[in-house]
Amino acid sequence: MKKRLAIIIITTLLGSCLYGCNKKEAVNSTNVIESKYSFPYTGEECDQTSINNTPFMVMVENSPSARPQSGLSQADIIYETSAEGGIPRFMALFHSQSPSIIGPVRSVRPYYITLSRENSLPFAHCGGSLDALNEIKQDNSIMSINEISKEHYFWRDSTRKAPHNLYTSSEKIRSFISTTNWDVKSKNFSTFDNEYYNSNDYKTCDNILITINNHYNTSYTYNNNVYTKYMDGEKAWDMAYESPLEFSNVIIQKTDIKLGEDGLHLDINMIGEGDGLLLSNGKILDIKWKKYSELSETKIYDMNGNELPLATGKTIWHIVDNKTSIKY
């Protein structure tokens, strides 16, 4: 009898121990899953609070008089493509960081509106070409934050000459967005895989030079896992944050760019498909890009038709003419 009682007690204790251990492991496993968040535009890990930041875009000038700009080092993605006059402008996407100053802010063009639409995000700007302003006026789905009618969300820097002195901030832009009924949400920009480009099948590339025209060129040097940007031979610098512009990925999308019907502004083909280059983790590869409609996202693929991941971190995306000189 005593022997049977001892067996029952031991069995009960073992069962309790196993149950308790399993339960603890399950709780720990759940905690690991719940605490793992990553920013959708960079793939970098973050906390639950930061991932809920409101994303937005800003038109930033890039003429020599606008340099060095402020806030660009805090952008998750920067699009760079040409405007009239031969000097490209930036459309910067902010989500993971909250810069206190961004600019100089300048006017928008229709092809930049296309970028905002494919990302489903509001954008800050100051005026625009006639075609761009007409498009904004006729389409209520375009989330425009125009300084001309929303001046309280911008300011002028008296130490710089107009029109290269207009600035805004993440606080001001997010404050305005909160007053609207816009449905602003972040969405996955890409998949991220830091090991993908370690394959020996891809060429190594530590330097690349993109010559847009006789008035402007930009280059990148790869070191310590990032691409440092140069413009006209000088390191691109963020004045407010006292830091260089560095990226984990450089995308070069080639397309047709021509003078528009007004003989002044540019017409950039954003829809369709074409060739390009991708630099990531010190490697370079030929790519194909595809975009099927105004609202669809631009996707990049290898030459076998496989969609490509990016390295974790910031991305700069160039949109250049098919005839642009690119040396590496």
GROMACS .gro file of C-alpha atoms in nm:
model
  328
    1MET     CA    1   0.000   0.000   0.000
    2LYS     CA    2   0.278   0.237   0.100
    3LYS     CA    3   0.469   0.142  -0.213
    4ARG     CA    4   0.167   0.216  -0.433
    5LEU     CA    5   0.115   0.553  -0.260
    6ALA     CA    6   0.478   0.648  -0.317
    7ILE     CA    7   0.447   0.568  -0.688
    8ILE     CA    8   0.134   0.785  -0.719
    9ILE     CA    9   0.303   1.079  -0.545
   10ILE     CA   10   0.616   1.054  -0.761
   11THR     CA   11   0.407   1.030  -1.081
   12THR     CA   12   0.204   1.336  -0.981
   13LEU     CA   13   0.515   1.540  -0.904
   14LEU     CA   14   0.678   1.444  -1.234
   15GLY     CA   15   0.362   1.535  -1.425
   16SER     CA   16   0.345   1.873  -1.253
   17CYS     CA   17   0.710   1.940  -1.326
   18LEU     CA   18   0.675   1.852  -1.693
   19TYR     CA   19   0.359   2.061  -1.727
   20GLY     CA   20   0.523   2.356  -1.555
   21CYS     CA   21   0.837   2.333  -1.769
   22ASN     CA   22   0.639   2.306  -2.092
   23LYS     CA   23   0.421   2.598  -1.995
   24LYS     CA   24   0.723   2.816  -1.918
   25GLU     CA   25   0.884   2.733  -2.251
   26ALA     CA   26   0.562   2.813  -2.435
   27VAL     CA   27   0.536   3.151  -2.262
   28ASN     CA   28   0.898   3.233  -2.342
   29SER     CA   29   0.849   3.128  -2.705
   30THR     CA   30   0.539   3.346  -2.733
   31ASN     CA   31   0.724   3.643  -2.585
   32VAL     CA   32   1.002   3.612  -2.842
   33ILE     CA   33   0.754   3.611  -3.129
   34GLU     CA   34   0.551   3.903  -2.996
   35SER     CA   35   0.851   4.126  -2.929
   36LYS     CA   36   1.002   4.092  -3.277
   37TYR     CA   37   0.900   4.378  -3.505
   38SER     CA   38   1.077   4.522  -3.808
   39PHE     CA   39   1.037   4.843  -4.005
   40PRO     CA   40   0.863   4.772  -4.339
   41TYR     CA   41   1.085   5.008  -4.540
   42THR     CA   42   1.426   4.901  -4.403
   43GLY     CA   43   1.378   4.557  -4.252
   44GLU     CA   44   1.553   4.671  -3.934
   45GLU     CA   45   1.423   4.545  -3.601
   46CYS     CA   46   1.225   4.789  -3.388
   47ASP     CA   47   0.982   4.812  -3.100
   48GLN     CA   48   0.604   4.816  -3.125
   49THR     CA   49   0.584   5.192  -3.064
   50SER     CA   50   0.822   5.292  -3.344
   51ILE     CA   51   0.659   5.070  -3.603
   52ASN     CA   52   0.339   5.274  -3.559
   53ASN     CA   53   0.506   5.598  -3.674
   54THR     CA   54   0.304   5.767  -3.950
   55PRO     CA   55   0.496   5.744  -4.281
   56PHE     CA   56   0.514   6.036  -4.525
   57MET     CA   57   0.721   6.176  -4.812
   58VAL     CA   58   0.881   6.515  -4.879
   59MET     CA   59   1.003   6.682  -5.199
   60VAL     CA   60   1.360   6.800  -5.133
   61GLU     CA   61   1.563   7.028  -5.357
   62ASN     CA   62   1.907   6.926  -5.484
   63SER     CA   63   2.047   7.229  -5.665
   64PRO     CA   64   2.396   7.338  -5.546
   65SER     CA   65   2.231   7.629  -5.358
   66ALA     CA   66   2.023   7.380  -5.156
   67ARG     CA   67   2.320   7.175  -5.039
   68PRO     CA   68   2.384   7.052  -4.781
   69GLN     CA   69   2.027   6.947  -4.717
   70SER     CA   70   1.881   6.859  -4.379
   71GLY     CA   71   1.702   6.544  -4.269
   72LEU     CA   72   1.795   6.322  -4.565
   73SER     CA   73   2.015   6.097  -4.351
   74GLN     CA   74   1.701   6.009  -4.154
   75ALA     CA   75   1.497   5.893  -4.456
   76ASP     CA   76   1.428   5.521  -4.505
   77ILE     CA   77   1.408   5.554  -4.884
   78ILE     CA   78   1.516   5.835  -5.116
   79TYR     CA   79   1.401   5.853  -5.477
   80GLU     CA   80   1.620   6.063  -5.704
   81THR     CA   81   1.526   6.164  -6.056
   82SER     CA   82   1.562   6.460  -6.287
   83ALA     CA   83   1.375   6.787  -6.298
   84GLU     CA   84   1.407   7.068  -6.549
   85GLY     CA   85   1.743   7.241  -6.541
   86GLY     CA   86   1.933   6.914  -6.534
   87ILE     CA   87   1.960   6.875  -6.156
   88PRO     CA   88   1.765   6.587  -5.998
   89ARG     CA   89   1.542   6.632  -5.695
   90PHE     CA   90   1.478   6.396  -5.408
   91MET     CA   91   1.153   6.251  -5.285
   92ALA     CA   92   1.234   6.120  -4.938
   93LEU     CA   93   1.024   5.869  -4.746
   94PHE     CA   94   1.028   5.892  -4.367
   95HIS     CA   95   0.899   5.633  -4.123
   96SER     CA   96   1.153   5.482  -3.882
   97GLN     CA   97   1.303   5.819  -3.786
   98SER     CA   98   1.144   6.152  -3.690
   99PRO     CA   99   1.373   6.434  -3.807
  100SER     CA  100   1.314   6.777  -3.657
  101ILE     CA  101   1.409   6.950  -3.983
  102ILE     CA  102   1.367   6.841  -4.347
  103GLY     CA  103   1.450   7.041  -4.656
  104PRO     CA  104   1.484   7.261  -4.846
  105VAL     CA  105   1.134   7.172  -4.965
  106ARG     CA  106   1.055   7.238  -5.333
  107SER     CA  107   0.785   7.184  -5.593
  108VAL     CA  108   0.643   6.859  -5.727
  109ARG     CA  109   0.614   6.707  -6.075
  110PRO     CA  110   0.369   6.443  -6.205
  111TYR     CA  111   0.621   6.158  -6.189
  112TYR     CA  112   0.688   6.230  -5.821
  113ILE     CA  113   0.313   6.209  -5.761
  114THR     CA  114   0.331   5.863  -5.919
  115LEU     CA  115   0.589   5.766  -5.656
  116SER     CA  116   0.365   5.889  -5.376
  117ARG     CA  117   0.068   5.701  -5.519
  118GLU     CA  118   0.251   5.369  -5.551
  119ASN     CA  119   0.356   5.403  -5.188
  120SER     CA  120   0.005   5.522  -5.088
  121LEU     CA  121   0.156   5.805  -4.885
  122PRO     CA  122   0.104   6.180  -4.836
  123PHE     CA  123   0.381   6.412  -4.952
  124ALA     CA  124   0.491   6.763  -4.858
  125HIS     CA  125   0.586   7.011  -5.129
  126CYS     CA  126   0.578   7.377  -5.225
  127GLY     CA  127   0.377   7.429  -5.542
  128GLY     CA  128   0.443   7.235  -5.859
  129SER     CA  129   0.428   7.230  -6.235
  130LEU     CA  130   0.090   7.309  -6.393
  131ASP     CA  131   0.037   6.943  -6.485
  132ALA     CA  132   0.114   6.830  -6.130
  133LEU     CA  133  -0.113   7.088  -5.966
  134ASN     CA  134  -0.398   7.004  -6.204
  135GLU     CA  135  -0.357   6.635  -6.123
  136ILE     CA  136  -0.375   6.710  -5.749
  137LYS     CA  137  -0.682   6.930  -5.799
  138GLN     CA  138  -0.868   6.670  -6.004
  139ASP     CA  139  -0.791   6.364  -5.790
  140ASN     CA  140  -0.894   6.372  -5.424
  141SER     CA  141  -0.707   6.049  -5.355
  142ILE     CA  142  -0.373   6.229  -5.391
  143MET     CA  143  -0.253   6.322  -5.043
  144SER     CA  144  -0.083   6.656  -5.109
  145ILE     CA  145   0.051   6.883  -4.832
  146ASN     CA  146   0.122   7.204  -5.022
  147GLU     CA  147   0.301   7.484  -4.836
  148ILE     CA  148   0.113   7.742  -5.043
  149SER     CA  149  -0.211   7.653  -4.864
  150LYS     CA  150  -0.064   7.488  -4.551
  151GLU     CA  151   0.203   7.742  -4.458
  152HIS     CA  152   0.169   7.679  -4.083
  153TYR     CA  153   0.335   7.342  -4.130
  154PHE     CA  154   0.651   7.489  -4.284
  155TRP     CA  155   0.899   7.766  -4.208
  156ARG     CA  156   1.168   7.974  -4.379
  157ASP     CA  157   1.532   7.980  -4.266
  158SER     CA  158   1.645   8.343  -4.271
  159THR     CA  159   2.011   8.238  -4.299
  160ARG     CA  160   1.949   8.102  -4.649
  161LYS     CA  161   1.826   8.274  -4.962
  162ALA     CA  162   1.482   8.197  -5.105
  163PRO     CA  163   1.367   7.974  -5.263
  164HIS     CA  164   1.629   7.742  -5.110
  165ASN     CA  165   1.521   7.803  -4.749
  166LEU     CA  166   1.186   7.630  -4.693
  167TYR     CA  167   1.176   7.356  -4.429
  168THR     CA  168   0.937   7.130  -4.244
  169SER     CA  169   0.962   6.857  -3.980
  170SER     CA  170   0.821   6.513  -3.908
  171GLU     CA  171   0.627   6.658  -3.615
  172LYS     CA  172   0.459   6.922  -3.831
  173ILE     CA  173   0.376   6.685  -4.117
  174ARG     CA  174   0.240   6.415  -3.888
  175SER     CA  175   0.046   6.680  -3.700
  176PHE     CA  176  -0.126   6.786  -4.022
  177ILE     CA  177  -0.195   6.427  -4.129
  178SER     CA  178  -0.369   6.367  -3.795
  179THR     CA  179  -0.624   6.639  -3.885
  180THR     CA  180  -0.728   6.463  -4.208
  181ASN     CA  181  -0.935   6.154  -4.279
  182TRP     CA  182  -0.655   6.003  -4.488
  183ASP     CA  183  -0.592   5.634  -4.437
  184VAL     CA  184  -0.213   5.646  -4.399
  185LYS     CA  185  -0.044   5.315  -4.327
  186SER     CA  186   0.302   5.175  -4.381
  187LYS     CA  187   0.337   4.872  -4.607
  188ASN     CA  188   0.614   4.630  -4.689
  189PHE     CA  189   0.854   4.789  -4.935
  190SER     CA  190   1.051   4.472  -5.003
  191THR     CA  191   1.170   4.147  -4.855
  192PHE     CA  192   1.508   4.174  -4.681
  193ASP     CA  193   1.786   3.916  -4.684
  194ASN     CA  194   2.142   4.010  -4.586
  195GLU     CA  195   2.285   3.675  -4.696
  196TYR     CA  196   2.137   3.669  -5.045
  197TYR     CA  197   2.415   3.866  -5.217
  198ASN     CA  198   2.703   3.670  -5.064
  199SER     CA  199   2.688   3.436  -5.362
  200ASN     CA  200   3.002   3.424  -5.576
  201ASP     CA  201   2.780   3.441  -5.884
  202TYR     CA  202   2.749   3.819  -5.844
  203LYS     CA  203   3.019   4.067  -5.942
  204THR     CA  204   3.189   4.276  -5.676
  205CYS     CA  205   3.151   4.653  -5.709
  206ASP     CA  206   3.295   4.908  -5.466
  207ASN     CA  207   3.251   5.222  -5.678
  208ILE     CA  208   2.995   5.344  -5.929
  209LEU     CA  209   2.959   5.678  -6.110
  210ILE     CA  210   2.629   5.800  -6.256
  211THR     CA  211   2.670   6.100  -6.488
  212ILE     CA  212   2.328   6.254  -6.544
  213ASN     CA  213   2.455   6.539  -6.765
  214ASN     CA  214   2.734   6.797  -6.787
  215HIS     CA  215   2.594   6.975  -6.480
  216TYR     CA  216   2.551   6.688  -6.236
  217ASN     CA  217   2.694   6.350  -6.143
  218THR     CA  218   2.664   6.130  -5.838
  219SER     CA  219   2.871   5.837  -5.720
  220TYR     CA  220   2.882   5.575  -5.445
  221THR     CA  221   3.172   5.414  -5.262
  222TYR     CA  222   3.117   5.090  -5.072
  223ASN     CA  223   3.286   5.052  -4.735
  224ASN     CA  224   3.187   4.902  -4.398
  225ASN     CA  225   2.866   4.756  -4.547
  226VAL     CA  226   2.726   5.090  -4.669
  227TYR     CA  227   2.735   5.296  -4.987
  228THR     CA  228   2.845   5.655  -4.921
  229LYS     CA  229   2.696   5.908  -5.162
  230TYR     CA  230   2.894   6.179  -5.344
  231MET     CA  231   2.753   6.460  -5.558
  232ASP     CA  232   2.978   6.633  -5.811
  233GLY     CA  233   3.277   6.477  -5.638
  234GLU     CA  234   3.189   6.595  -5.286
  235LYS     CA  235   3.056   6.376  -5.007
  236ALA     CA  236   2.679   6.426  -4.965
  237TRP     CA  237   2.616   6.560  -4.616
  238ASP     CA  238   2.321   6.614  -4.386
  239MET     CA  239   2.372   6.958  -4.234
  240ALA     CA  240   2.128   6.923  -3.944
  241TYR     CA  241   2.243   6.578  -3.836
  242GLU     CA  242   2.610   6.626  -3.930
  243SER     CA  243   2.630   6.290  -4.102
  244PRO     CA  244   2.700   6.157  -4.453
  245LEU     CA  245   2.428   6.007  -4.670
  246GLU     CA  246   2.480   5.631  -4.654
  247PHE     CA  247   2.271   5.347  -4.793
  248SER     CA  248   2.254   4.969  -4.780
  249ASN     CA  249   2.103   4.947  -5.130
  250VAL     CA  250   2.140   5.149  -5.449
  251ILE     CA  251   1.881   5.086  -5.721
  252ILE     CA  252   1.920   5.232  -6.070
  253GLN     CA  253   1.604   5.214  -6.279
  254LYS     CA  254   1.654   5.297  -6.649
  255THR     CA  255   1.367   5.440  -6.851
  256ASP     CA  256   1.280   5.695  -7.120
  257ILE     CA  257   1.314   6.060  -7.015
  258LYS     CA  258   1.231   6.331  -7.265
  259LEU     CA  259   1.122   6.693  -7.281
  260GLY     CA  260   0.750   6.739  -7.228
  261GLU     CA  261   0.503   6.902  -7.465
  262ASP     CA  262   0.550   7.241  -7.297
  263GLY     CA  263   0.917   7.237  -7.396
  264LEU     CA  264   1.020   7.301  -7.035
  265HIS     CA  265   0.931   7.016  -6.801
  266LEU     CA  266   1.033   6.653  -6.834
  267ASP     CA  267   0.823   6.352  -6.925
  268ILE     CA  268   0.948   6.042  -6.742
  269ASN     CA  269   0.805   5.701  -6.828
  270MET     CA  270   0.724   5.538  -6.492
  271ILE     CA  271   0.493   5.259  -6.611
  272GLY     CA  272   0.597   4.948  -6.802
  273GLU     CA  273   0.922   4.763  -6.768
  274GLY     CA  274   1.290   4.811  -6.833
  275ASP     CA  275   1.647   4.740  -6.731
  276GLY     CA  276   1.849   4.855  -6.436
  277LEU     CA  277   2.118   4.782  -6.180
  278LEU     CA  278   2.115   4.689  -5.813
  279LEU     CA  279   2.403   4.737  -5.571
  280SER     CA  280   2.377   4.556  -5.239
  281ASN     CA  281   2.631   4.407  -4.994
  282GLY     CA  282   2.919   4.509  -5.222
  283LYS     CA  283   2.777   4.324  -5.523
  284ILE     CA  284   2.622   4.450  -5.846
  285LEU     CA  285   2.374   4.277  -6.075
  286ASP     CA  286   2.161   4.351  -6.378
  287ILE     CA  287   1.792   4.374  -6.302
  288LYS     CA  288   1.454   4.413  -6.467
  289TRP     CA  289   1.194   4.650  -6.323
  290LYS     CA  290   0.819   4.625  -6.378
  291LYS     CA  291   0.529   4.856  -6.293
  292TYR     CA  292   0.189   4.775  -6.439
  293SER     CA  293  -0.020   5.080  -6.347
  294GLU     CA  294  -0.014   5.421  -6.181
  295LEU     CA  295  -0.106   5.271  -5.845
  296SER     CA  296   0.093   4.947  -5.858
  297GLU     CA  297   0.434   4.913  -5.695
  298THR     CA  298   0.756   4.902  -5.896
  299LYS     CA  299   0.915   4.561  -5.850
  300ILE     CA  300   1.270   4.452  -5.932
  301TYR     CA  301   1.372   4.109  -6.062
  302ASP     CA  302   1.688   3.926  -6.160
  303MET     CA  303   1.740   3.827  -6.522
  304ASN     CA  304   1.564   3.495  -6.457
  305GLY     CA  305   1.246   3.666  -6.340
  306ASN     CA  306   1.293   3.613  -5.967
  307GLU     CA  307   1.190   3.902  -5.743
  308LEU     CA  308   1.492   4.034  -5.556
  309PRO     CA  309   1.529   4.103  -5.184
  310LEU     CA  310   1.724   4.397  -5.043
  311ALA     CA  311   1.982   4.420  -4.768
  312THR     CA  312   1.853   4.548  -4.436
  313GLY     CA  313   1.884   4.927  -4.415
  314LYS     CA  314   1.823   5.242  -4.616
  315THR     CA  315   1.772   5.249  -4.994
  316ILE     CA  316   1.831   5.514  -5.260
  317TRP     CA  317   1.641   5.461  -5.584
  318HIS     CA  318   1.760   5.640  -5.900
  319ILE     CA  319   1.537   5.682  -6.203
  320VAL     CA  320   1.759   5.770  -6.499
  321ASP     CA  321   1.740   5.791  -6.876
  322ASN     CA  322   1.832   5.482  -7.075
  323LYS     CA  323   2.125   5.672  -7.226
  324THR     CA  324   2.270   5.783  -6.891
  325SER     CA  325   2.642   5.712  -6.851
  326ILE     CA  326   2.704   5.461  -6.569
  327LYS     CA  327   3.059   5.348  -6.495
  328TYR     CA  328   3.178   5.092  -6.243
   0.00000   0.00000   0.00000
